[in-house]
Short mmCIF file of C-alpha atoms in Angstrom, two decimals:
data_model
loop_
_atom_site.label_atom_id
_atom_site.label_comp_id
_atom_site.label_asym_id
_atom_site.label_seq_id
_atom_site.Cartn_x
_atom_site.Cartn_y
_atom_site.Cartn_z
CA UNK A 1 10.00 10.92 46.41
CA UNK A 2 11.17 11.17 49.98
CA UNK A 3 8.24 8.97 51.10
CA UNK A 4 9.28 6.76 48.67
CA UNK A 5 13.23 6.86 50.36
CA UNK A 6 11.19 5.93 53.88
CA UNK A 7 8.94 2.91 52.27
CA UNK A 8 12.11 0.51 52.45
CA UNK A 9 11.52 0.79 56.28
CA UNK A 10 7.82 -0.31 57.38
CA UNK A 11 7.50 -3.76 57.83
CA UNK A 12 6.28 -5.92 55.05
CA UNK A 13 3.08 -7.31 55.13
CA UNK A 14 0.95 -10.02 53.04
CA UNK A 15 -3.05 -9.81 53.18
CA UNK A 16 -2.44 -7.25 56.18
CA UNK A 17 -0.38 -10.42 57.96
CA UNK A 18 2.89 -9.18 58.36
CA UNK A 19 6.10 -11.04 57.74
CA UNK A 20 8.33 -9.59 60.17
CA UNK A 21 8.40 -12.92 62.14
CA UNK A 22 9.66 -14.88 59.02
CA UNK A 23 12.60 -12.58 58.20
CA UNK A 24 13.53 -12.79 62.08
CA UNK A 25 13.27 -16.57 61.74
CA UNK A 26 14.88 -16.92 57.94
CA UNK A 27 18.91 -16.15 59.27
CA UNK A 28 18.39 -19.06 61.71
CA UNK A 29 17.38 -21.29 58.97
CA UNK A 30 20.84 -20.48 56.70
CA UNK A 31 22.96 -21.26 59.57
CA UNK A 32 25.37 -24.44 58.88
CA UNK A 33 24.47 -27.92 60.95
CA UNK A 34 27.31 -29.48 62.79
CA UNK A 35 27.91 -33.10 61.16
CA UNK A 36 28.26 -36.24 62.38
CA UNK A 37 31.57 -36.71 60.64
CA UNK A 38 34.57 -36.79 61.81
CA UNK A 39 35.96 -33.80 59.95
CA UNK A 40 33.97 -30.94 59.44
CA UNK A 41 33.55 -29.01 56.04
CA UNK A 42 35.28 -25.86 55.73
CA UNK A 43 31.94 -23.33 56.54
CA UNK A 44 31.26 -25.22 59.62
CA UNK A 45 35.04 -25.28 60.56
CA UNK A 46 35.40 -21.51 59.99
CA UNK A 47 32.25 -20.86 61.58
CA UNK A 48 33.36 -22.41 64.88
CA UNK A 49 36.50 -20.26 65.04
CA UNK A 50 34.98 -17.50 64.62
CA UNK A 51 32.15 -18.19 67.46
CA UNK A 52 35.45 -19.35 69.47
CA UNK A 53 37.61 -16.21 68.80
CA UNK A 54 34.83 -13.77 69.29
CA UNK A 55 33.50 -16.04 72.93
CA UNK A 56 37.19 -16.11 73.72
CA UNK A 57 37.99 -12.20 73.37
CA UNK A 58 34.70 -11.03 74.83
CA UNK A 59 34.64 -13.11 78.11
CA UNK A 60 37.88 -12.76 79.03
CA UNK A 61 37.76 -9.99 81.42
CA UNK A 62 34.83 -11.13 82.83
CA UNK A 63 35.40 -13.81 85.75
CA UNK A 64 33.81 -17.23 85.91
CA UNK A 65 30.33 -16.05 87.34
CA UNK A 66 29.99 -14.26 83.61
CA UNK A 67 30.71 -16.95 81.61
CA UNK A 68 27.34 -18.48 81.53
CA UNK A 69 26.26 -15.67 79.26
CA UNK A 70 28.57 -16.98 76.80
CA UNK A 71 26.20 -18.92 74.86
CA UNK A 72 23.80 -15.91 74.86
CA UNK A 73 26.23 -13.46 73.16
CA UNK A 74 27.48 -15.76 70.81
CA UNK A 75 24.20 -16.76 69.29
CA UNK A 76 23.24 -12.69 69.16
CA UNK A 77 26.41 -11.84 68.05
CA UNK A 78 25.85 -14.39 64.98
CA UNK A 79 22.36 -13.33 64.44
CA UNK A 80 22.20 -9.74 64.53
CA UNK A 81 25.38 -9.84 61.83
CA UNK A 82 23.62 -12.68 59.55
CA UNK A 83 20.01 -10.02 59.68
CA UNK A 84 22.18 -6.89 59.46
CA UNK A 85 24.04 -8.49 56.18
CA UNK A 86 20.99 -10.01 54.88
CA UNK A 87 19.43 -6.60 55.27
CA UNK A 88 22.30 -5.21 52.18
CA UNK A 89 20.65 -7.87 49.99
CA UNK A 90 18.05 -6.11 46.82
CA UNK A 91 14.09 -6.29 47.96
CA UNK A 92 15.22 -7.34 51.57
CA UNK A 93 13.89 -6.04 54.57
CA UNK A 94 16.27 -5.43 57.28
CA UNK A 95 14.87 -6.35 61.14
CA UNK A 96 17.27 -4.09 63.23
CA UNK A 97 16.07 -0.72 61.30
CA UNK A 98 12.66 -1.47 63.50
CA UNK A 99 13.08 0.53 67.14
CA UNK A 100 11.34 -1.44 68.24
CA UNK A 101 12.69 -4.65 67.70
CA UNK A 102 15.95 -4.12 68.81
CA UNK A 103 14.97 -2.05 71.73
CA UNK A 104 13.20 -5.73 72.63
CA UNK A 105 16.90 -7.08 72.53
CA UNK A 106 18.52 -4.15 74.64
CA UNK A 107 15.99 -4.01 77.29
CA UNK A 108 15.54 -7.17 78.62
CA UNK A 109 19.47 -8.20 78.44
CA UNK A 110 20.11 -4.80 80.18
CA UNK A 111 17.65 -5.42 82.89
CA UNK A 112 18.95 -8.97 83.45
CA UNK A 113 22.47 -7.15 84.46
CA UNK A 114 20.85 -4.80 86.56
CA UNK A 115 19.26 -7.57 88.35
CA UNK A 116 22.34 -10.01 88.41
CA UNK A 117 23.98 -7.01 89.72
CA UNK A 118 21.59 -6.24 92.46
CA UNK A 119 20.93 -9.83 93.90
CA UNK A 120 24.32 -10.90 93.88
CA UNK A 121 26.49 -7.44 95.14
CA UNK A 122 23.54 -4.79 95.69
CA UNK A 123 26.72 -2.55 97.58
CA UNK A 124 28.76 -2.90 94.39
CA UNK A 125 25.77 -2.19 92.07
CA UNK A 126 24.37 0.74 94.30
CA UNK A 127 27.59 1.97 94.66
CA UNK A 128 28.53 2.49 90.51
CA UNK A 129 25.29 5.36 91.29
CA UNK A 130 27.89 7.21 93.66
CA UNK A 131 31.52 7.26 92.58
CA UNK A 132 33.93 7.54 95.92
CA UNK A 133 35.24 10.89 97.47
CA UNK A 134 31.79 12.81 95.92
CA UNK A 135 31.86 15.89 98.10
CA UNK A 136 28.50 16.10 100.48
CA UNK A 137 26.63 18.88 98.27
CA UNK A 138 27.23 16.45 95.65
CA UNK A 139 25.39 13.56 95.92
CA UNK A 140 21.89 14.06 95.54
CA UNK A 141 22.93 15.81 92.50
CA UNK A 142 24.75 12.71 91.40
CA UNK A 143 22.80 9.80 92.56
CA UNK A 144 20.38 11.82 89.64
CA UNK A 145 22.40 11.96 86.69
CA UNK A 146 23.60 8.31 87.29
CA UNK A 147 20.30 6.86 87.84
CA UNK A 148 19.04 8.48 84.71
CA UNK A 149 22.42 7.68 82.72
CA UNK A 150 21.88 4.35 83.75
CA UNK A 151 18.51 3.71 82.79
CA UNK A 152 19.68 4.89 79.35
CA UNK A 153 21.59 2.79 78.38
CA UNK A 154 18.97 -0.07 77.00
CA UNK A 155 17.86 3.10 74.79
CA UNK A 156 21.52 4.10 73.43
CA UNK A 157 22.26 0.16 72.58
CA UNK A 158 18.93 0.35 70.80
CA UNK A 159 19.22 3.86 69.24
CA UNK A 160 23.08 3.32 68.16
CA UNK A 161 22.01 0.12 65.95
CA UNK A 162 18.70 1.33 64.26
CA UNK A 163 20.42 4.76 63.38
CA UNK A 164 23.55 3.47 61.94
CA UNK A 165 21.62 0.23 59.97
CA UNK A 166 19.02 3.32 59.05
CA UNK A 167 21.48 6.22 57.95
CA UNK A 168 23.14 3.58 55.57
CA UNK A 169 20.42 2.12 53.94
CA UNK A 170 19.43 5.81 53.31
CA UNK A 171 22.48 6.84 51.99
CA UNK A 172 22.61 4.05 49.66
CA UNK A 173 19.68 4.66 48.28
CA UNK A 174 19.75 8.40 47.43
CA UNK A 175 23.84 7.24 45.97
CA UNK A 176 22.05 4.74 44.00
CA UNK A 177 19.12 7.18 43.53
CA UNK A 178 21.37 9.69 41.57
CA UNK A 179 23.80 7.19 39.63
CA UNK A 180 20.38 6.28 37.56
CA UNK A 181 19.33 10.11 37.15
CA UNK A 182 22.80 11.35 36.58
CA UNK A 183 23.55 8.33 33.53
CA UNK A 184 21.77 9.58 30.43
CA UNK A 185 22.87 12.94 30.96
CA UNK A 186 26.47 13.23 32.40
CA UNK A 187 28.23 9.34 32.38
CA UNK A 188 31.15 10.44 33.77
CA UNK A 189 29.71 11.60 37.09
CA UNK A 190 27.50 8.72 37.18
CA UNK A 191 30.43 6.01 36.52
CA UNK A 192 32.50 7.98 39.14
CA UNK A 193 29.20 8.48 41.70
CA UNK A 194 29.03 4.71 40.71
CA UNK A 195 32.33 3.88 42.17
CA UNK A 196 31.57 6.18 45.34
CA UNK A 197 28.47 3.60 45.99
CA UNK A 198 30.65 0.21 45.69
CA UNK A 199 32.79 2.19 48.43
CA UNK A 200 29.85 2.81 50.37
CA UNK A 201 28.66 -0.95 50.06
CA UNK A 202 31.72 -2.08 51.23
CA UNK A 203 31.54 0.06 54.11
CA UNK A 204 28.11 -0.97 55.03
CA UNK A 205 29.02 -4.40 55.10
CA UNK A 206 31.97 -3.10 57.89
CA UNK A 207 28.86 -1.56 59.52
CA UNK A 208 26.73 -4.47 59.63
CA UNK A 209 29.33 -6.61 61.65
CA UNK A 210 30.59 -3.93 63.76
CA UNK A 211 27.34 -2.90 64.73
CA UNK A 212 26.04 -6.18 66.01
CA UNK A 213 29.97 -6.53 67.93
CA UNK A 214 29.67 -3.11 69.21
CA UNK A 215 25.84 -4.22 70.49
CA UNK A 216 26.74 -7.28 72.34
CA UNK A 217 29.84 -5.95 73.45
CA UNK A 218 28.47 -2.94 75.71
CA UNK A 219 26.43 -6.30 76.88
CA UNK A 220 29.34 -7.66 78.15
CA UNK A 221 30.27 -4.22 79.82
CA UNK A 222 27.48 -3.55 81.43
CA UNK A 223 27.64 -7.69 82.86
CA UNK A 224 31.01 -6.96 83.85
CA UNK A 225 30.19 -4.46 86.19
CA UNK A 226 27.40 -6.52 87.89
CA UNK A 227 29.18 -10.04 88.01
#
């Protein structure tokens, strides 16, 4: 049974060719195309606020020099919600549950801030490592623990978004798991277990979209200290 609760997880596979590349792709197919008319229909129109809100709110304490990214975090912001919502969807396979994959997304956007940060201000980015009036004894100490606290970053951004995506999709399951074996023989607990499962749906739908903020916004952080 509890292999069974885990099987939701592995990638899925057709003929041993597996389809993880076509669920990455599917979420950019779904996306709205911007018309050629003059007025816009009402998805594409609140799809553009949105991207401009979110842009607008997440770049503005960064100066001019971090803008460029904006088109970056936008688009992952967009796709790691549509993947994390598609995920809630019966017989879906969600992406971001894979380590792997999303520590493919932390790493390399983490390491392109390090390396903004050290080609542009290397005194400002070498000197986050010691924080000002350390006493002598001190520092080697510190240099340490902020070297390896900043190296761990890329693996907390990828940890934070496969456990939460993971934990959910768990606890849906064993919710849903017991509503079926509770029904024939006590349908009061069941209806009410029921109800404590729409909850929980709801809230996983809060945690697919705060997730993927939360993700690209420690981005932005960790920019903002380098630009």
């Amino acid at each position: 049974m509890m292999t069974s609760f885990f099987d939701q997880f592995a990638s899925p596979s057709f003929l041993g060719i597996p389809l993880i590349a076509i669920a990455i792709a599917l979420p950019w197919i779904l996306f709205p195309a911007p018309s050629s008319r003059w007025l816009n229909n009402r998805l594409i129109t609140l799809q553009t606020w949105f991207i401009n809100r979110f842009t607008n709110q997440l770049l503005m304490p960064l100066n001019l020099g971090g803008h460029k990214w904006a088109l970056l975090f936008a688009s992952l912001m967009v796709f790691l919600i549509t993947i994390n919502m598609l995920g809630l969807l019966p017989y879906t396979f969600t992406p971001t549950t894979q380590l792997s994959l999303n520590m493919g997304f932390a790493v390399p956007l983490w390491l392109a801030t390090v390396i903004i940060g050290m080609r542009n201000q290397p005194t400002v980015a070498l000197g986050h490592l010691l924080p000002e009036g350390t006493p002598v004894p001190l520092i080697p100490v510190l240099i340490i623990i902020e070297t390896i606290s900043l190296f761990i970053r890329p693996l907390a951004l990828g940890v934070r978004l496969t456990a939460n995506l993971t934990a959910g999709h768990l606890l849906i399951q064993l919710i849903a798991t017991a509503v079926f074996v509770l029904l024939p023989m006590m349908p009061t607990v069941a209806i009410l277990t029921a109800a404590v499962l729409f909850l929980l749906t709801l809230l996983e739908v809060a945690v697919a979209m705060i997730q993927a903020y939360v993700f690209v916004l420690l981005l932005s952080l960790y920019l903002q200290e380098n630009v």
